[in-house]
Short mmCIF file of C-alpha atoms in Angstrom, two decimals:
data_model
loop_
_atom_site.label_atom_id
_atom_site.label_comp_id
_atom_site.label_asym_id
_atom_site.label_seq_id
_atom_site.Cartn_x
_atom_site.Cartn_y
_atom_site.Cartn_z
CA ASP A 1 16.22 27.29 0.17
CA ASN A 2 17.18 29.83 2.69
CA MET A 3 15.11 28.35 5.52
CA SER A 4 16.17 25.89 8.14
CA ASP A 5 15.03 22.27 8.35
CA SER A 6 12.30 23.37 10.73
CA GLY A 7 11.21 26.23 8.45
CA ASN A 8 10.96 23.93 5.43
CA PHE A 9 9.01 21.43 7.43
CA ASP A 10 6.58 24.04 8.65
CA SER A 11 6.08 25.34 5.05
CA VAL A 12 5.28 21.82 3.72
CA LEU A 13 2.97 20.95 6.63
CA GLU A 14 1.07 24.26 6.06
CA LEU A 15 0.84 23.57 2.27
CA MET A 16 -0.56 20.10 2.84
CA ALA A 17 -3.03 21.24 5.49
CA LYS A 18 -4.34 24.15 3.47
CA ALA A 19 -4.02 23.06 -0.16
CA SER A 20 -5.27 19.48 0.14
CA GLU A 21 -8.21 17.67 1.58
CA ARG A 22 -6.03 16.07 4.31
CA SER A 23 -6.63 16.93 7.97
CA LEU A 24 -3.77 18.22 10.05
CA PRO A 25 -3.23 14.94 11.91
CA GLU A 26 -3.08 12.98 8.61
CA ALA A 27 -0.51 15.42 7.16
CA VAL A 28 1.65 15.02 10.27
CA MET A 29 1.38 11.23 10.05
CA MET A 30 2.62 11.38 6.41
CA MET A 31 5.54 13.59 7.25
CA ILE A 32 6.67 11.93 10.50
CA PRO A 33 5.51 8.39 10.37
CA GLU A 34 6.10 5.92 13.24
CA ALA A 35 8.32 2.91 12.73
CA TRP A 36 6.08 0.57 10.77
CA GLN A 37 8.19 -1.80 8.53
CA ASP A 38 9.23 -4.24 11.31
CA ASN A 39 6.68 -3.26 13.89
CA HIS A 40 4.53 -6.41 14.59
CA ASN A 41 2.38 -4.56 17.09
CA LEU A 42 1.01 -2.19 14.46
CA SER A 43 -2.29 -2.94 12.80
CA ASP A 44 -2.44 -3.94 9.06
CA THR A 45 -4.52 -0.82 8.40
CA LYS A 46 -1.89 1.54 9.78
CA LYS A 47 0.97 -0.24 8.07
CA ALA A 48 -0.75 -0.01 4.69
CA PHE A 49 -1.35 3.72 5.20
CA TYR A 50 2.28 4.29 5.94
CA GLU A 51 3.50 2.11 3.03
CA TYR A 52 1.17 3.98 0.67
CA ASN A 53 2.28 7.41 1.83
CA SER A 54 5.93 6.41 1.60
CA CYS A 55 5.35 6.52 -2.15
CA LEU A 56 4.21 10.17 -1.92
CA MET A 57 6.78 11.57 0.49
CA GLU A 58 10.00 10.60 2.13
CA PRO A 59 9.72 10.62 5.97
CA TRP A 60 11.09 13.74 7.70
CA ASP A 61 13.10 11.59 10.13
CA GLY A 62 15.39 12.96 12.81
CA PRO A 63 15.54 13.70 16.51
CA ALA A 64 12.53 15.97 16.87
CA MET A 65 9.43 16.64 18.90
CA VAL A 66 7.10 18.68 16.71
CA ALA A 67 4.10 20.67 17.91
CA PHE A 68 1.31 21.76 15.52
CA THR A 69 -2.08 23.45 15.51
CA ASP A 70 -4.60 24.77 12.98
CA GLY A 71 -7.32 26.20 15.35
CA ARG A 72 -9.26 22.97 15.60
CA TYR A 73 -6.44 20.65 16.58
CA ILE A 74 -3.46 21.21 18.79
CA GLY A 75 -0.94 18.38 19.25
CA ALA A 76 2.55 17.13 19.19
CA THR A 77 4.38 14.10 17.87
CA LEU A 78 7.75 12.51 18.49
CA ASP A 79 10.13 10.96 15.98
CA ARG A 80 10.30 7.26 15.56
CA ASN A 81 13.51 6.90 17.49
CA GLY A 82 12.31 8.83 20.46
CA LEU A 83 15.64 10.68 20.84
CA ARG A 84 14.00 13.86 22.15
CA PRO A 85 12.23 14.13 25.57
CA SER A 86 8.65 15.10 25.72
CA ARG A 87 6.24 14.98 28.63
CA TYR A 88 2.75 16.22 29.20
CA TYR A 89 0.44 16.94 32.13
CA VAL A 90 -3.32 17.23 32.17
CA THR A 91 -4.62 19.13 35.26
CA LYS A 92 -7.96 18.60 37.03
CA ASP A 93 -9.24 21.87 35.70
CA ASP A 94 -8.57 20.66 32.11
CA HIS A 95 -5.37 22.52 31.29
CA VAL A 96 -2.78 20.68 29.14
CA ILE A 97 0.91 21.32 29.50
CA LEU A 98 3.47 19.79 27.15
CA SER A 99 7.17 20.44 27.29
CA SER A 100 10.52 18.81 26.78
CA GLU A 101 11.33 18.87 30.53
CA ILE A 102 9.53 18.31 33.83
CA GLY A 103 8.94 21.22 36.19
CA VAL A 104 8.62 24.08 33.67
CA ILE A 105 5.75 25.35 35.84
CA PRO A 106 7.05 25.06 39.49
CA GLU A 107 3.79 26.36 40.88
CA LEU A 108 1.89 23.37 39.58
CA GLN A 109 1.14 20.98 42.51
CA ASP A 110 0.86 17.26 42.19
CA LYS A 111 -2.56 17.23 43.76
CA ASP A 112 -3.80 19.35 40.81
CA VAL A 113 -2.52 16.88 38.21
CA LYS A 114 -5.01 14.34 36.65
CA ILE A 115 -2.75 12.77 34.10
CA LYS A 116 1.03 12.74 33.89
CA HIS A 117 2.74 10.87 30.99
CA ARG A 118 5.48 11.01 28.40
CA LEU A 119 5.12 11.13 24.63
CA GLU A 120 6.41 7.74 23.31
CA PRO A 121 8.44 7.26 20.11
CA GLY A 122 6.32 7.79 17.01
CA LYS A 123 3.21 8.54 18.97
CA MET A 124 0.88 11.55 18.70
CA PHE A 125 -0.72 13.67 21.49
CA LEU A 126 -3.75 15.39 20.08
CA VAL A 127 -6.42 17.70 21.47
CA ASP A 128 -9.60 18.20 19.45
CA PHE A 129 -11.23 21.50 20.37
CA GLU A 130 -14.43 20.57 18.42
CA THR A 131 -15.15 17.55 20.46
CA GLN A 132 -13.42 19.03 23.49
CA ARG A 133 -11.28 16.05 24.35
CA ILE A 134 -7.89 14.43 24.11
CA VAL A 135 -7.95 11.93 21.20
CA PRO A 136 -5.91 8.70 21.86
CA ASP A 137 -3.07 7.99 19.48
CA ASP A 138 -4.58 4.67 18.22
CA GLU A 139 -8.03 6.24 17.67
CA ILE A 140 -6.95 9.10 15.50
CA LYS A 141 -4.52 7.00 13.48
CA GLU A 142 -6.87 4.11 12.92
CA GLN A 143 -9.51 6.67 11.85
CA VAL A 144 -7.18 8.30 9.33
CA ALA A 145 -5.75 5.04 8.07
CA SER A 146 -9.16 3.45 7.44
CA ARG A 147 -10.53 6.24 5.15
CA HIS A 148 -9.20 4.56 1.90
CA PRO A 149 -8.36 0.91 0.91
CA TYR A 150 -4.58 1.69 1.15
CA GLY A 151 -3.78 -2.02 1.50
CA GLU A 152 -5.55 -2.95 -1.71
CA TRP A 153 -3.91 -0.15 -3.60
CA VAL A 154 -0.47 -1.17 -2.50
CA LYS A 155 -1.00 -4.78 -3.25
CA GLU A 156 -2.39 -3.99 -6.65
CA SER A 157 -0.08 -1.23 -7.85
CA MET A 158 3.33 -1.34 -6.16
CA ILE A 159 6.06 -3.12 -8.03
CA ASP A 160 8.47 -5.24 -5.93
CA LEU A 161 11.91 -5.43 -7.49
CA GLU A 162 12.91 -8.61 -5.75
CA ARG A 163 9.73 -10.43 -6.63
CA TRP A 164 9.95 -9.18 -10.27
CA THR A 165 13.47 -10.43 -10.53
CA GLN A 166 12.53 -13.86 -9.18
CA GLU A 167 9.68 -14.17 -11.70
CA LYS A 168 11.92 -13.30 -14.72
CA ALA A 169 14.84 -15.43 -13.43
CA ILE A 170 17.42 -13.68 -15.73
CA SER A 171 21.03 -14.84 -15.27
CA PRO A 172 23.64 -12.12 -15.66
CA ALA A 173 26.45 -12.49 -18.19
CA PRO A 174 29.48 -14.36 -16.81
CA PHE A 175 32.23 -12.17 -15.28
CA ASP A 176 35.36 -11.73 -17.44
CA PHE A 177 38.26 -12.08 -14.87
CA SER A 178 40.89 -11.56 -17.56
CA SER A 179 40.00 -7.86 -17.62
CA THR A 180 39.73 -7.34 -13.81
CA ASN A 181 43.16 -5.62 -13.40
CA ARG A 182 42.50 -3.26 -16.29
CA LYS A 183 39.07 -2.32 -14.98
CA LEU A 184 40.47 -1.71 -11.45
CA ASN A 185 43.11 0.54 -12.87
CA SER A 186 40.52 2.41 -14.96
CA PHE A 187 38.36 3.20 -12.00
CA GLY A 188 41.22 4.23 -9.64
CA PHE A 189 41.34 1.34 -7.24
CA THR A 190 44.67 1.12 -5.36
CA GLY A 191 46.27 -1.91 -3.71
CA GLU A 192 45.70 -0.32 -0.32
CA ARG A 193 41.97 0.15 -0.94
CA LEU A 194 41.55 -3.46 -2.20
CA GLU A 195 43.44 -4.97 0.77
CA MET A 196 42.21 -2.75 3.58
CA LEU A 197 38.65 -1.94 2.59
CA LEU A 198 37.19 -4.26 -0.02
CA LEU A 199 38.86 -7.51 1.03
CA PRO A 200 37.35 -7.48 4.60
CA MET A 201 33.97 -6.53 3.16
CA GLY A 202 34.10 -9.41 0.66
CA ILE A 203 35.23 -12.02 3.22
CA GLY A 204 33.27 -11.04 6.33
CA GLY A 205 30.50 -8.89 4.86
CA LYS A 206 31.47 -6.09 7.28
CA GLU A 207 33.28 -2.83 7.03
CA ALA A 208 37.02 -2.98 8.08
CA LEU A 209 37.85 -1.57 11.51
CA GLY A 210 40.50 1.15 11.74
CA SER A 211 41.74 3.85 14.08
CA MET A 212 40.30 7.26 13.94
CA GLY A 213 42.00 10.08 12.07
CA ASN A 214 43.18 10.71 8.63
CA ASP A 215 46.38 12.72 8.12
CA ALA A 216 46.24 12.63 4.36
CA ALA A 217 46.14 16.01 2.63
CA LEU A 218 42.68 17.36 1.69
CA ALA A 219 42.05 16.56 -2.04
CA VAL A 220 41.82 20.20 -2.97
CA LEU A 221 45.30 20.79 -1.40
CA SER A 222 46.97 17.62 -2.49
CA GLU A 223 49.63 17.58 -5.10
CA LYS A 224 48.71 14.07 -6.09
CA PRO A 225 45.83 13.20 -8.53
CA ARG A 226 42.72 12.33 -6.58
CA GLN A 227 39.33 10.85 -7.39
CA VAL A 228 36.39 13.16 -7.78
CA ASN A 229 34.52 11.75 -4.76
CA GLU A 230 37.45 12.64 -2.53
CA TYR A 231 36.84 16.36 -3.00
CA PHE A 232 33.47 16.02 -1.18
CA LYS A 233 32.91 15.75 2.59
CA GLN A 234 29.74 14.80 4.37
CA LEU A 235 27.92 17.71 5.98
CA PHE A 236 26.30 16.44 9.16
CA ALA A 237 25.09 17.82 12.44
CA GLN A 238 27.71 17.88 15.12
CA VAL A 239 25.59 16.45 17.86
CA THR A 240 25.97 13.50 20.14
CA ASN A 241 23.31 11.26 18.65
CA PRO A 242 24.13 7.53 18.70
CA PRO A 243 24.83 5.93 15.36
CA ILE A 244 21.97 3.94 13.87
CA ASP A 245 21.88 1.36 11.17
CA PRO A 246 19.34 -1.06 9.67
CA ILE A 247 20.88 -4.05 11.41
CA ARG A 248 21.23 -3.00 15.06
CA GLU A 249 18.21 -0.70 14.93
CA GLU A 250 16.03 -2.67 12.53
CA ILE A 251 12.84 -1.87 14.45
CA VAL A 252 13.08 1.83 13.70
CA MET A 253 15.24 2.03 10.55
CA SER A 254 14.80 0.42 7.10
CA LEU A 255 16.58 0.77 3.74
CA VAL A 256 13.53 -0.05 1.75
CA CYS A 257 12.69 2.75 -0.65
CA PRO A 258 10.17 3.33 -3.44
CA VAL A 259 11.64 4.86 -6.56
CA GLY A 260 10.23 5.99 -9.89
CA PRO A 261 7.54 8.53 -10.96
CA GLU A 262 5.94 10.49 -8.18
CA GLY A 263 2.34 11.58 -8.03
CA ASN A 264 0.85 14.91 -7.25
CA LEU A 265 1.31 15.38 -3.45
CA LEU A 266 -1.82 17.52 -3.15
CA SER A 267 -4.27 15.38 -5.15
CA ASP A 268 -6.81 13.10 -3.54
CA PRO A 269 -5.44 9.66 -2.59
CA ASN A 270 -5.73 6.97 -5.32
CA LYS A 271 -3.99 3.84 -6.37
CA GLU A 272 -1.94 5.62 -9.08
CA HIS A 273 0.22 7.14 -6.45
CA CYS A 274 1.78 3.87 -5.47
CA LYS A 275 2.71 2.69 -8.93
CA ARG A 276 6.37 2.85 -8.03
CA LEU A 277 9.28 0.40 -7.83
CA ASN A 278 9.94 -0.89 -4.31
CA VAL A 279 13.72 -1.35 -3.81
CA ARG A 280 14.59 -3.29 -0.68
CA HIS A 281 18.32 -2.28 -0.62
CA PRO A 282 20.35 0.50 -2.29
CA VAL A 283 22.92 -2.06 -3.65
CA LEU A 284 21.24 -4.03 -6.40
CA THR A 285 22.29 -7.56 -7.27
CA LEU A 286 23.38 -8.41 -10.81
CA GLU A 287 20.12 -10.13 -11.44
CA GLU A 288 18.13 -7.17 -10.37
CA MET A 289 20.09 -4.91 -12.60
CA GLU A 290 19.68 -7.15 -15.56
CA THR A 291 15.93 -7.27 -14.96
CA LEU A 292 15.66 -3.54 -14.84
CA LYS A 293 17.80 -3.11 -17.94
CA SER A 294 16.19 -5.80 -20.19
CA LYS A 295 12.58 -6.19 -19.01
CA VAL A 296 9.37 -4.04 -19.05
CA TYR A 297 6.94 -4.53 -16.11
CA VAL A 298 3.39 -4.91 -17.21
CA ASP A 299 0.54 -4.34 -14.80
CA ARG A 300 -2.66 -6.40 -14.34
CA ASP A 301 -4.42 -4.44 -17.09
CA GLY A 302 -1.65 -5.21 -19.58
CA LYS A 303 -0.33 -1.69 -19.55
CA LYS A 304 3.40 -0.81 -19.29
CA ALA A 305 4.03 0.17 -15.65
CA PHE A 306 7.84 0.35 -15.44
CA SER A 307 10.68 0.40 -17.98
CA SER A 308 14.19 1.81 -18.11
CA HIS A 309 16.65 3.33 -20.57
CA VAL A 310 20.30 2.64 -20.52
CA ILE A 311 22.67 5.54 -21.30
CA ASP A 312 26.34 5.10 -22.10
CA CYS A 313 28.49 7.23 -19.79
CA THR A 314 31.83 6.86 -21.56
CA PHE A 315 33.67 9.22 -23.87
CA PRO A 316 36.57 8.84 -26.33
CA ALA A 317 39.98 8.50 -24.63
CA GLY A 318 42.17 11.41 -25.58
CA SER A 319 39.36 13.78 -26.31
CA GLY A 320 40.34 15.82 -23.16
CA PRO A 321 38.13 18.18 -21.22
CA ASP A 322 36.05 19.15 -24.25
CA GLY A 323 35.16 15.46 -24.86
CA MET A 324 34.09 15.13 -21.18
CA ILE A 325 31.80 18.15 -21.42
CA GLN A 326 30.24 16.99 -24.68
CA ALA A 327 29.56 13.64 -23.15
CA LEU A 328 27.88 15.24 -20.12
CA GLU A 329 25.70 17.28 -22.54
CA ARG A 330 24.84 14.16 -24.48
CA ILE A 331 23.87 12.14 -21.31
CA CYS A 332 21.68 14.92 -19.99
CA ASP A 333 19.79 15.38 -23.23
CA GLU A 334 19.41 11.61 -23.73
CA ALA A 335 18.01 11.25 -20.21
CA ALA A 336 15.53 14.09 -20.71
CA ASP A 337 14.37 12.61 -24.04
CA ALA A 338 14.05 9.13 -22.69
CA ILE A 339 11.81 10.30 -19.86
CA GLN A 340 9.72 12.56 -22.11
CA GLY A 341 9.05 9.74 -24.58
CA SER A 342 7.74 10.25 -28.05
CA ILE A 343 4.26 10.99 -29.60
CA GLY A 344 1.89 8.15 -28.74
CA SER A 345 4.20 6.46 -26.27
CA SER A 346 5.15 7.14 -22.66
CA GLY A 347 8.65 7.64 -21.55
CA ALA A 348 10.91 5.50 -19.33
CA GLN A 349 10.38 5.41 -15.65
CA ALA A 350 14.07 4.98 -14.89
CA VAL A 351 17.36 6.00 -16.35
CA ILE A 352 20.37 3.76 -15.89
CA LEU A 353 23.82 5.43 -16.39
CA SER A 354 26.28 2.66 -17.52
CA ASP A 355 30.09 2.65 -17.87
CA ARG A 356 30.17 -0.88 -19.24
CA LEU A 357 31.84 0.23 -22.41
CA THR A 358 34.93 1.49 -20.57
CA GLY A 359 38.04 0.12 -22.40
CA PRO A 360 41.35 1.03 -24.07
CA ASP A 361 39.69 3.66 -26.28
CA ARG A 362 36.93 4.88 -24.07
CA MET A 363 37.08 6.43 -20.60
CA ALA A 364 34.23 6.49 -18.07
CA LEU A 365 32.78 9.69 -16.67
CA PRO A 366 33.14 9.77 -12.80
CA SER A 367 29.70 8.46 -11.67
CA LEU A 368 29.38 11.29 -9.12
CA ILE A 369 29.60 13.89 -11.92
CA ALA A 370 27.36 11.98 -14.29
CA VAL A 371 24.57 11.36 -11.70
CA GLY A 372 24.82 14.95 -10.44
CA ALA A 373 24.67 16.49 -13.94
CA VAL A 374 21.63 14.42 -14.91
CA HIS A 375 19.89 15.20 -11.67
CA GLN A 376 20.42 18.91 -12.02
CA HIS A 377 19.45 18.91 -15.66
CA LEU A 378 16.11 17.04 -14.90
CA LEU A 379 15.41 19.55 -12.15
CA ARG A 380 15.80 22.39 -14.56
CA THR A 381 13.57 20.73 -17.18
CA LYS A 382 10.94 19.91 -14.49
CA GLN A 383 11.24 16.24 -15.24
CA ARG A 384 13.03 14.91 -12.07
CA PRO A 385 9.77 13.57 -10.35
CA LYS A 386 8.96 11.52 -13.45
CA ALA A 387 11.67 8.92 -13.20
CA ALA A 388 14.30 7.30 -11.08
#
């Protein structure tokens, strides 16, 4: 926890290269994958490899050029956006020079250079000392990606939420508009937030535009009651990277994310690793949520592959801080029990925290506090990788 991002990356890469059967290039491909979701120039073999390994590990994305070696291989790879410069030279006497800038060795003459090129986004530059040659990017990646039938495993085991929802065709309960104002009041929505933020999003499907700057007092210093989420600020790197999003940068960015039980990162590759729920967007539709809450996904062998458990996140109105703390303890214990399961039956693969019972006599816990409490509790009980 006390290391930098680069230090954590180095530790995980070393662990995977030494404690598993994966080669160093394969470990690097898993940790820093090239853009594959919407890349039509990528082979199906490599796409299947990247999709399979997305179930094992989230990509270490970010502007970075990473160099690596284990004695047999030495190489470098660039992030999928290519936001960091990287160039390499190969001289006629078989010396290799790679750096972020041109001219780091001023004594090197052009007449002595055999190859001069740049490292492209998502590509890998690799030297194999055993075969004594530079291995092309396509060759090493196709070799790694073809070692196992990743495509068959993904097709057979991965659960697609959108397809599952279409198969079940569940209609959500009709919305009760008579209680809209009461619910907006309960969850702290103001007229300003409705008109300036939510209304433009609902009409145009876009975030509202506004001038920069916010002269409102910090929540911790404000004399007015504020929502819990207003006490938190995003911690981000103060650098001049251009903003990216899955609409304007769809080639290199995607919101698709597998969730659910995670397999052992160090075990040999097998189809069990991709038995996860593939979610195409972080905001679920009402139909998708109803499917998750009310249905159990059964695999081709007739076994339960994915189920969820709904937990009530409300507490009696008027019970005060003690009632809130008791509710948090109840939610954490219920989540842990649901994931653990009982004797002879497996637990749930997902926990859904619901505030649907909010009403005149019950208050909802702030979702940020409820999710954070359950997350930290499951980390302490060593159960967090078992469910979403």
